[in-house]
PDB file of C-alpha atoms in Angstrom:
ATOM      1  CA  MET K   1     -14.073   4.966 -35.534  1.00 60.00           C
ATOM      2  CA  ASN K   2     -12.461   8.347 -35.945  1.00 88.00           C
ATOM      3  CA  LEU K   3      -8.955   8.217 -34.436  1.00 89.00           C
ATOM      4  CA  VAL K   4      -9.275  11.714 -32.961  1.00 91.00           C
ATOM      5  CA  ILE K   5     -12.277  10.515 -30.942  1.00 92.00           C
ATOM      6  CA  PHE K   6     -10.422   7.320 -29.995  1.00 92.00           C
ATOM      7  CA  TRP K   7      -7.420   9.206 -28.579  1.00 92.00           C
ATOM      8  CA  ALA K   8      -9.653  11.826 -26.935  1.00 94.00           C
ATOM      9  CA  VAL K   9     -11.625   9.100 -25.128  1.00 95.00           C
ATOM     10  CA  LEU K  10      -8.386   7.442 -24.065  1.00 93.00           C
ATOM     11  CA  LEU K  11      -7.009  10.777 -22.822  1.00 94.00           C
ATOM     12  CA  VAL K  12     -10.156  11.455 -20.783  1.00 94.00           C
ATOM     13  CA  ALA K  13     -10.094   7.910 -19.372  1.00 94.00           C
ATOM     14  CA  PHE K  14      -6.493   8.287 -18.196  1.00 91.00           C
ATOM     15  CA  ILE K  15      -7.273  11.668 -16.645  1.00 91.00           C
ATOM     16  CA  VAL K  16     -10.290  10.225 -14.817  1.00 92.00           C
ATOM     17  CA  ILE K  17      -8.164   7.331 -13.533  1.00 90.00           C
ATOM     18  CA  GLU K  18      -5.493   9.773 -12.378  1.00 86.00           C
ATOM     19  CA  ILE K  19      -7.989  11.959 -10.556  1.00 88.00           C
ATOM     20  CA  SER K  20      -9.777   9.024  -8.922  1.00 87.00           C
ATOM     21  CA  THR K  21      -6.647   7.376  -7.512  1.00 80.00           C
ATOM     22  CA  ALA K  22      -4.581   8.560  -4.605  1.00 67.00           C
ATOM     23  CA  GLY K  23      -1.196   8.296  -6.275  1.00 68.00           C
ATOM     24  CA  LEU K  24       0.357   9.048  -9.610  1.00 72.00           C
ATOM     25  CA  THR K  25      -0.792   6.139 -11.738  1.00 76.00           C
ATOM     26  CA  SER K  26      -1.697   7.206 -15.249  1.00 83.00           C
ATOM     27  CA  ILE K  27      -0.557  10.761 -15.866  1.00 86.00           C
ATOM     28  CA  TRP K  28       2.197   9.506 -18.166  1.00 88.00           C
ATOM     29  CA  PHE K  29      -0.301   7.637 -20.314  1.00 92.00           C
ATOM     30  CA  ALA K  30      -2.547  10.690 -20.450  1.00 92.00           C
ATOM     31  CA  LEU K  31       0.406  12.666 -21.831  1.00 93.00           C
ATOM     32  CA  GLY K  32       1.048   9.914 -24.390  1.00 95.00           C
ATOM     33  CA  ALA K  33      -2.615   9.926 -25.408  1.00 95.00           C
ATOM     34  CA  ALA K  34      -2.472  13.731 -25.766  1.00 95.00           C
ATOM     35  CA  GLY K  35       0.507  13.383 -28.112  1.00 94.00           C
ATOM     36  CA  ALA K  36      -1.284  10.758 -30.187  1.00 94.00           C
ATOM     37  CA  LEU K  37      -4.431  12.913 -30.203  1.00 93.00           C
ATOM     38  CA  ILE K  38      -2.467  15.856 -31.593  1.00 94.00           C
ATOM     39  CA  SER K  39      -0.928  13.567 -34.217  1.00 93.00           C
ATOM     40  CA  ALA K  40      -4.395  12.254 -35.187  1.00 91.00           C
ATOM     41  CA  ALA K  41      -5.739  15.802 -35.431  1.00 91.00           C
ATOM     42  CA  VAL K  42      -2.842  17.010 -37.598  1.00 91.00           C
ATOM     43  CA  ALA K  43      -2.776  13.965 -39.898  1.00 84.00           C
ATOM     44  CA  PRO K  44      -6.202  12.267 -39.682  1.00 80.00           C
ATOM     45  CA  SER K  45      -5.356   9.325 -41.947  1.00 81.00           C
ATOM     46  CA  PRO K  46      -6.406   5.871 -40.621  1.00 79.00           C
ATOM     47  CA  ASP K  47      -3.189   4.519 -42.138  1.00 83.00           C
ATOM     48  CA  LEU K  48      -1.220   6.424 -39.488  1.00 86.00           C
ATOM     49  CA  PHE K  49      -2.770   4.554 -36.532  1.00 90.00           C
ATOM     50  CA  TRP K  50       0.416   2.588 -35.817  1.00 92.00           C
ATOM     51  CA  PHE K  51       2.437   5.793 -36.014  1.00 93.00           C
ATOM     52  CA  GLN K  52       0.074   7.297 -33.415  1.00 93.00           C
ATOM     53  CA  VAL K  53       0.475   4.206 -31.247  1.00 94.00           C
ATOM     54  CA  MET K  54       4.255   4.655 -31.443  1.00 95.00           C
ATOM     55  CA  ILE K  55       3.872   8.320 -30.413  1.00 95.00           C
ATOM     56  CA  PHE K  56       1.661   7.229 -27.511  1.00 95.00           C
ATOM     57  CA  LEU K  57       4.151   4.600 -26.344  1.00 95.00           C
ATOM     58  CA  SER K  58       7.167   6.868 -26.842  1.00 96.00           C
ATOM     59  CA  ILE K  59       5.771   9.853 -24.946  1.00 94.00           C
ATOM     60  CA  SER K  60       4.374   7.636 -22.199  1.00 93.00           C
ATOM     61  CA  GLY K  61       7.652   5.743 -21.839  1.00 93.00           C
ATOM     62  CA  ILE K  62       9.884   8.828 -21.909  1.00 94.00           C
ATOM     63  CA  THR K  63       7.806  10.783 -19.393  1.00 90.00           C
ATOM     64  CA  LEU K  64       7.491   7.718 -17.175  1.00 88.00           C
ATOM     65  CA  TYR K  65      11.235   7.087 -17.264  1.00 90.00           C
ATOM     66  CA  PHE K  66      12.290  10.647 -16.501  1.00 87.00           C
ATOM     67  CA  THR K  67       9.594  11.772 -14.075  1.00 83.00           C
ATOM     68  CA  ARG K  68       8.624   8.627 -12.143  1.00 77.00           C
ATOM     69  CA  PRO K  69      11.508   8.813  -9.623  1.00 79.00           C
ATOM     70  CA  LEU K  70      10.774  12.485  -8.951  1.00 75.00           C
ATOM     71  CA  ALA K  71       7.030  11.893  -8.701  1.00 73.00           C
ATOM     72  CA  LYS K  72       7.555   8.898  -6.428  1.00 72.00           C
ATOM     73  CA  LYS K  73       9.768  10.959  -4.144  1.00 73.00           C
ATOM     74  CA  TYR K  74       7.200  13.727  -3.691  1.00 68.00           C
ATOM     75  CA  ALA K  75       4.014  11.666  -3.845  1.00 64.00           C
ATOM     76  CA  THR K  76       5.049   9.007  -1.340  1.00 62.00           C
ATOM     77  CA  VAL K  77       3.608   9.532   2.101  1.00 62.00           C
ATOM     78  CA  LYS K  78       6.376   9.388   4.614  1.00 63.00           C
ATOM     79  CA  GLU K  79       5.852   7.060   7.556  1.00 62.00           C
ATOM     80  CA  LEU K  80       5.826   8.896  10.848  1.00 60.00           C
ATOM     81  CA  PRO K  81       7.748   7.059  13.545  1.00 60.00           C
ATOM     82  CA  THR K  82       5.689   6.559  16.699  1.00 66.00           C
ATOM     83  CA  ASN K  83       8.113   4.555  18.821  1.00 69.00           C
ATOM     84  CA  ALA K  84       5.373   1.937  19.226  1.00 74.00           C
ATOM     85  CA  ASN K  85       7.615  -0.602  17.511  1.00 80.00           C
ATOM     86  CA  ARG K  86       9.945  -0.581  20.495  1.00 85.00           C
ATOM     87  CA  VAL K  87       7.587  -2.945  22.352  1.00 89.00           C
ATOM     88  CA  ILE K  88       8.184  -5.683  19.767  1.00 90.00           C
ATOM     89  CA  GLY K  89      10.345  -8.326  21.414  1.00 91.00           C
ATOM     90  CA  MET K  90       9.519  -7.151  24.949  1.00 93.00           C
ATOM     91  CA  VAL K  91       7.853  -9.249  27.618  1.00 94.00           C
ATOM     92  CA  GLY K  92       4.507  -8.074  28.937  1.00 95.00           C
ATOM     93  CA  VAL K  93       1.942  -9.253  31.450  1.00 96.00           C
ATOM     94  CA  VAL K  94      -1.666 -10.113  30.585  1.00 96.00           C
ATOM     95  CA  LYS K  95      -4.035  -7.830  32.519  1.00 96.00           C
ATOM     96  CA  ASP K  96      -7.316  -8.884  30.880  1.00 95.00           C
ATOM     97  CA  PRO K  97      -7.461 -12.531  29.704  1.00 95.00           C
ATOM     98  CA  ILE K  98      -6.862 -12.785  25.963  1.00 95.00           C
ATOM     99  CA  GLN K  99      -9.756 -14.374  24.072  1.00 94.00           C
ATOM    100  CA  ASN K 100      -9.400 -13.845  20.318  1.00 92.00           C
ATOM    101  CA  LEU K 101     -12.846 -15.269  19.541  1.00 90.00           C
ATOM    102  CA  GLU K 102     -14.440 -12.765  21.924  1.00 91.00           C
ATOM    103  CA  SER K 103     -12.182  -9.916  20.735  1.00 90.00           C
ATOM    104  CA  ARG K 104     -10.885  -9.122  24.173  1.00 94.00           C
ATOM    105  CA  GLY K 105      -7.642  -9.057  26.049  1.00 95.00           C
ATOM    106  CA  SER K 106      -4.990  -6.610  27.152  1.00 96.00           C
ATOM    107  CA  VAL K 107      -1.317  -6.659  27.987  1.00 96.00           C
ATOM    108  CA  TYR K 108       0.738  -4.315  30.133  1.00 95.00           C
ATOM    109  CA  VAL K 109       4.108  -3.702  28.506  1.00 94.00           C
ATOM    110  CA  ASN K 110       6.607  -0.841  28.641  1.00 88.00           C
ATOM    111  CA  ASN K 111       4.459   0.979  31.229  1.00 91.00           C
ATOM    112  CA  LYS K 112       1.427   1.028  28.924  1.00 91.00           C
ATOM    113  CA  LEU K 113      -1.748  -1.004  28.565  1.00 94.00           C
ATOM    114  CA  TRP K 114      -2.266  -2.403  25.066  1.00 94.00           C
ATOM    115  CA  THR K 115      -5.107  -4.307  23.446  1.00 94.00           C
ATOM    116  CA  ALA K 116      -3.711  -7.728  22.584  1.00 95.00           C
ATOM    117  CA  ARG K 117      -4.519 -10.890  20.680  1.00 95.00           C
ATOM    118  CA  SER K 118      -2.758 -14.236  20.775  1.00 95.00           C
ATOM    119  CA  GLU K 119      -0.808 -15.337  17.748  1.00 92.00           C
ATOM    120  CA  ASP K 120      -2.420 -18.757  17.467  1.00 91.00           C
ATOM    121  CA  ASP K 121      -5.921 -17.896  18.776  1.00 89.00           C
ATOM    122  CA  ALA K 122      -5.191 -19.784  22.001  1.00 90.00           C
ATOM    123  CA  PRO K 123      -6.604 -18.105  25.120  1.00 93.00           C
ATOM    124  CA  ILE K 124      -4.060 -16.668  27.565  1.00 95.00           C
ATOM    125  CA  GLU K 125      -4.977 -16.201  31.215  1.00 95.00           C
ATOM    126  CA  LYS K 126      -4.483 -13.126  33.407  1.00 95.00           C
ATOM    127  CA  ASP K 127      -0.997 -12.483  34.905  1.00 95.00           C
ATOM    128  CA  VAL K 128       0.753 -14.746  32.349  1.00 95.00           C
ATOM    129  CA  GLN K 129       3.911 -13.288  30.846  1.00 95.00           C
ATOM    130  CA  VAL K 130       3.804 -12.924  27.060  1.00 96.00           C
ATOM    131  CA  ASP K 131       6.273 -12.129  24.288  1.00 94.00           C
ATOM    132  CA  VAL K 132       5.249  -9.297  21.969  1.00 94.00           C
ATOM    133  CA  LEU K 133       5.676 -10.569  18.408  1.00 93.00           C
ATOM    134  CA  ARG K 134       4.316  -7.725  16.294  1.00 92.00           C
ATOM    135  CA  ILE K 135       1.780  -4.923  16.058  1.00 90.00           C
ATOM    136  CA  GLU K 136      -1.268  -5.162  13.791  1.00 90.00           C
ATOM    137  CA  GLY K 137      -3.165  -1.908  13.729  1.00 85.00           C
ATOM    138  CA  VAL K 138      -3.386  -0.916  17.389  1.00 87.00           C
ATOM    139  CA  LYS K 139      -3.221  -4.452  18.785  1.00 92.00           C
ATOM    140  CA  LEU K 140      -0.232  -6.399  19.995  1.00 93.00           C
ATOM    141  CA  ILE K 141       0.104  -9.942  18.731  1.00 94.00           C
ATOM    142  CA  VAL K 142       1.554 -12.043  21.538  1.00 95.00           C
ATOM    143  CA  ARG K 143       2.277 -15.589  22.663  1.00 94.00           C
ATOM    144  CA  ALA K 144       2.941 -16.999  26.110  1.00 92.00           C
ATOM    145  CA  HIS K 145       6.505 -16.209  27.198  1.00 88.00           C
ATOM    146  CA  GLY K 146       8.919 -19.001  26.432  1.00 80.00           C
ATOM    147  CA  GLU K 147       6.648 -20.807  23.955  1.00 74.00           C
ATOM    148  CA  ARG K 148       8.144 -21.694  20.627  1.00 66.00           C
ATOM    149  CA  GLY K 149       6.495 -20.398  17.469  1.00 55.00           C
ATOM    150  CA  ASP K 150       7.078 -23.604  15.486  1.00 48.00           C
ATOM    151  CA  ARG K 151       4.720 -25.907  17.349  1.00 43.00           C
ATOM    152  CA  PRO K 152       3.023 -28.633  15.264  1.00 39.00           C
TER     153      PRO K 152
END
């Protein structure tokens, strides 16, 4: 196979991967493939394949090393604090009985009504106090107040 075509296909593949993903994933390899493509176009000898591979790896590695921290800084979506985490560790009161299998249940905690599920799939009756363990999506994961989490 002609090495110019090989590196061109690789370049296009890396560009397609970069465009189709949300983050910076393959731009460095596309740059390396572009360098190898230029090398293959300038000196089209099949004997220079390993030289082209070294150009590919060198350009990819150098651009990855020097630009990855900067790209990561600007491409990373910053988490917006919502103060919802403050309910973790609080004690709430079950307002609608918690039935994980029926996907129902709610807990009143910190002056708000939350959808809730029990940690161990055990049903929890109305007006029982519960400990808020964590948040998964928009649901509180709870267990009856005072119960230990390391039950057999």
